[in-house]
Coordinates of C-alpha atoms in Angstrom, one line a residue:
Chain A
E1 CA -11.1 -16.2 1.0
V2 CA -10.7 -12.4 1.4
R3 CA -12.1 -10.4 -1.4
L4 CA -12.0 -6.7 -2.0
V5 CA -13.9 -5.4 -5.0
E6 CA -13.7 -1.7 -5.9
S7 CA -16.3 0.1 -8.0
G8 CA -17.4 3.6 -9.0
G9 CA -14.5 4.6 -11.1
G10 CA -14.8 6.2 -14.5
L11 CA -14.3 9.4 -16.5
V12 CA -15.2 12.6 -14.7
Q13 CA -14.6 16.3 -15.6
P14 CA -12.3 18.4 -13.5
G15 CA -14.0 20.0 -10.6
R16 CA -16.7 17.3 -10.3
S17 CA -17.2 14.6 -7.7
L18 CA -17.1 10.8 -7.6
R19 CA -17.7 8.2 -5.0
L20 CA -15.8 5.0 -4.9
S21 CA -16.9 1.9 -3.1
C22 CA -15.1 -1.2 -1.9
A23 CA -17.1 -4.4 -1.1
A24 CA -15.4 -6.6 1.3
S25 CA -15.9 -10.3 2.1
G26 CA -14.1 -13.3 3.6
F27 CA -13.2 -11.7 6.9
T28 CA -14.8 -9.8 9.8
F29 CA -14.9 -6.4 8.2
D30 CA -15.7 -4.4 11.3
D31 CA -12.6 -5.7 13.0
Y32 CA -10.1 -4.1 10.7
A33 CA -8.9 -0.7 9.6
M34 CA -9.2 -0.1 5.8
H35 CA -7.3 2.1 3.4
W36 CA -7.3 3.6 -0.1
V37 CA -4.1 3.6 -2.1
R38 CA -3.8 5.1 -5.6
Q39 CA -1.5 4.7 -8.5
A40 CA -1.3 7.0 -11.4
P41 CA -0.8 5.2 -14.7
G42 CA 2.8 4.1 -14.9
K43 CA 3.7 5.7 -11.6
G44 CA 4.3 4.6 -8.0
L45 CA 2.0 4.0 -5.1
E46 CA 0.5 6.8 -3.0
W47 CA -1.4 6.2 0.2
V48 CA -4.6 8.3 0.1
S49 CA -6.6 7.6 3.2
G50 CA -7.2 5.2 6.1
I51 CA -10.0 4.6 8.5
S52 CA -9.9 2.6 11.7
W53 CA -12.2 -0.3 12.5
N54 CA -14.8 1.9 14.3
S55 CA -14.2 5.0 12.2
G56 CA -12.7 6.7 15.3
K57 CA -9.4 7.4 13.6
I58 CA -9.1 8.8 10.0
G59 CA -6.1 10.0 8.1
Y60 CA -5.6 11.6 4.7
A61 CA -2.7 12.4 2.5
D62 CA -2.0 16.1 2.2
S63 CA -2.8 15.9 -1.5
V64 CA -6.4 15.0 -0.9
K65 CA -7.1 16.5 2.6
G66 CA -10.2 18.7 2.5
R67 CA -11.4 17.2 -0.8
F68 CA -11.7 13.5 -0.1
T69 CA -13.8 11.8 2.6
I70 CA -13.3 8.2 3.7
S71 CA -16.1 6.4 5.4
R72 CA -17.3 2.8 6.1
D73 CA -20.5 1.0 6.7
N74 CA -19.7 -2.0 8.8
A75 CA -23.2 -3.4 8.5
Q76 CA -22.7 -3.5 4.7
N77 CA -19.1 -4.6 4.8
S78 CA -18.3 -1.6 2.6
L79 CA -15.6 1.1 2.4
Y80 CA -16.2 4.4 0.6
L81 CA -14.2 7.3 -0.8
Q82 CA -16.1 10.5 -1.6
M83 CA -13.9 12.6 -3.9
S84 CA -14.7 16.2 -4.8
S85 CA -13.0 19.0 -6.6
L86 CA -11.2 16.5 -8.7
T87 CA -8.2 17.5 -10.8
T88 CA -6.2 15.8 -13.5
A89 CA -3.7 14.9 -10.8
D90 CA -6.3 12.6 -9.2
T91 CA -6.3 10.4 -12.3
A92 CA -5.2 6.9 -11.0
F93 CA -6.1 3.4 -10.2
Y94 CA -7.6 3.4 -6.7
Y95 CA -7.0 0.3 -4.6
C96 CA -8.9 -0.7 -1.5
A97 CA -6.6 -2.4 1.0
K98 CA -7.2 -4.2 4.3
D99 CA -5.1 -3.5 7.3
I100 CA -3.5 -6.5 8.9
N101 CA -4.0 -5.5 12.5
P102 CA -7.4 -6.2 14.1
F103 CA -8.7 -3.2 16.0
G104 CA -5.8 -1.2 14.8
E105 CA -5.7 2.5 15.1
L106 CA -4.0 3.1 11.7
L107 CA -0.5 3.8 13.0
H108 CA 1.9 0.9 12.3
G109 CA -0.7 -0.4 10.0
Y110 CA 0.1 -2.2 6.8
F111 CA -1.9 -4.1 4.1
D112 CA -2.2 -7.8 3.7
Y113 CA -4.9 -7.8 1.0
W114 CA -5.6 -5.5 -1.9
G115 CA -8.4 -5.2 -4.4
H116 CA -7.7 -5.0 -8.1
G117 CA -8.5 -1.4 -8.3
T118 CA -10.9 1.0 -10.1
L119 CA -9.7 3.5 -12.6
V120 CA -10.6 7.2 -12.1
T121 CA -9.8 9.4 -15.1
V122 CA -10.2 13.1 -14.6
S123 CA -10.4 14.9 -17.9
S124 CA -12.4 17.5 -19.8
Chain B
D1 CA 6.2 13.8 5.8
I2 CA 8.6 11.0 5.9
V3 CA 10.4 10.6 2.5
M4 CA 11.3 7.1 1.4
T5 CA 14.2 6.8 -1.1
Q6 CA 14.9 3.6 -2.9
T7 CA 18.0 2.6 -4.8
P8 CA 18.4 1.5 -7.5
L9 CA 15.3 2.5 -9.4
S10 CA 15.8 -0.5 -11.7
L11 CA 18.0 -3.6 -11.9
S12 CA 18.4 -6.4 -14.3
V13 CA 19.4 -9.7 -12.8
T14 CA 20.4 -13.1 -14.2
P15 CA 18.2 -15.9 -12.8
G16 CA 20.0 -17.6 -9.9
Q17 CA 21.9 -14.4 -9.0
P18 CA 21.3 -12.3 -5.9
A19 CA 19.6 -8.9 -5.9
S20 CA 19.5 -6.1 -3.3
I21 CA 17.3 -3.1 -2.9
S22 CA 18.0 -0.2 -0.5
C23 CA 15.4 1.9 1.2
K24 CA 16.3 5.0 3.2
S25 CA 13.8 7.0 5.3
S26 CA 14.1 10.7 6.1
Q27 CA 13.3 9.9 9.8
S28 CA 13.8 6.9 12.0
L29 CA 11.1 4.3 11.7
L30 CA 11.8 2.9 15.2
H31 CA 8.8 3.5 17.5
S32 CA 9.2 3.8 21.3
D33 CA 7.6 0.4 21.6
G34 CA 10.5 -1.2 19.8
Q35 CA 8.5 -1.9 16.5
T36 CA 10.0 -0.6 13.3
S37 CA 7.3 0.3 10.8
L38 CA 9.0 -0.7 7.5
Y39 CA 7.3 -2.9 5.0
W40 CA 8.1 -4.3 1.5
Y41 CA 5.6 -4.9 -1.3
L42 CA 6.0 -6.4 -4.8
Q43 CA 3.7 -5.4 -7.6
R44 CA 3.9 -7.9 -10.4
P45 CA 2.9 -6.6 -13.9
G46 CA -0.9 -6.0 -14.1
Q47 CA -1.5 -7.0 -10.5
P48 CA -2.1 -5.1 -7.3
P49 CA 0.8 -5.0 -4.8
Q50 CA 1.3 -7.9 -2.5
L51 CA 3.0 -7.9 0.9
L52 CA 6.4 -9.4 1.1
M53 CA 8.0 -8.3 4.4
Y54 CA 6.7 -6.7 7.5
E55 CA 8.5 -4.9 10.4
V56 CA 11.8 -5.0 8.4
S57 CA 12.6 -8.7 8.4
N58 CA 9.5 -10.8 8.8
R59 CA 8.3 -12.7 5.7
F60 CA 4.6 -12.6 5.1
S61 CA 2.7 -15.9 4.7
G62 CA 3.7 -17.8 1.6
V63 CA 6.8 -15.6 0.7
P64 CA 9.7 -17.8 -0.2
D65 CA 12.7 -17.8 2.1
R66 CA 15.0 -16.5 -0.7
F67 CA 13.6 -13.1 0.3
S68 CA 15.0 -11.4 3.4
G69 CA 14.9 -8.0 4.9
S70 CA 17.3 -6.2 7.2
G71 CA 18.2 -2.8 8.6
S72 CA 17.3 -0.4 11.3
G73 CA 16.5 3.2 12.0
T74 CA 16.5 4.8 8.6
D75 CA 18.4 2.3 6.4
F76 CA 16.8 -0.9 5.2
T77 CA 17.5 -3.5 2.6
L78 CA 15.5 -6.2 0.8
N79 CA 17.6 -9.1 -0.4
I80 CA 16.8 -11.8 -2.9
S81 CA 19.3 -14.6 -2.6
R82 CA 18.6 -16.2 -5.9
V83 CA 16.3 -14.4 -8.3
E84 CA 13.7 -16.3 -10.2
A85 CA 11.6 -15.4 -13.1
E86 CA 8.5 -14.9 -10.9
D87 CA 10.3 -12.1 -9.0
V88 CA 9.8 -9.7 -11.9
G89 CA 8.0 -6.6 -10.9
I90 CA 8.3 -3.4 -8.9
Y91 CA 9.3 -3.4 -5.3
Y92 CA 8.2 -0.8 -2.9
C93 CA 9.1 0.0 0.7
M94 CA 6.6 1.7 2.9
Q95 CA 6.5 3.3 6.3
S96 CA 3.6 3.7 8.7
I97 CA 5.2 5.2 11.8
Q98 CA 3.4 8.4 10.9
L99 CA -0.3 8.4 10.0
L100 CA 0.6 9.8 6.6
F101 CA 2.0 6.5 5.2
T102 CA 4.5 6.9 2.4
F103 CA 6.1 4.6 -0.2
G104 CA 9.4 4.6 -1.9
Q105 CA 9.5 5.4 -5.6
G106 CA 9.7 1.7 -6.5
T107 CA 12.5 -0.5 -7.9
K108 CA 11.8 -2.3 -11.1
L109 CA 13.4 -5.8 -11.2
E110 CA 13.9 -7.3 -14.6
I111 CA 15.3 -10.7 -15.6
K112 CA 18.3 -10.7 -18.0

């Protein structure tokens, strides 16, 4: 059974940093691209970032480019999102999502499994 | 960035009746390899999104056949032939032909 469990969310002040983690199990993690998608409370979905299976291809939404860094540790079956210079606009549930394509390079990717999310609240 | 526009933003449907959601993209989602990178997700209340349809018209594993997708280029439609109570939630279309993936605003389906 595929499981994606996010952690690391919480309350953080504007301008500070936070690191999210996603622990994956139930599939061959290093074969698949992975993504972060966020959802502000009561709002729609926003793709944040994606990373290919070997970290060779990475993409970011314009809203987070230069502030967020996605990474993965295939030995630990883990995905990360380092977030810095946080603003109130970054307040959201952050979902970890598995790409359906093995050895995909992000383009044409889509998500077959999602975690339940971790809430990041940016507030003073 | 490719803008995805869904209509309507909400709909209320009697069980057993059909429902239809439109999704229009600001650019063609047809790739030169013939693949169209348009997907549909359903987010039930309190749950993460789940994949319904991929590449316009292919049902994901376990998705009932009352769901169907159609369209090409920039215009796409998700149809539910007979709405059931479990179909309640927010439906999103998504494109991934560009690396900056984008979602539609979402369409909230309620049961009358």
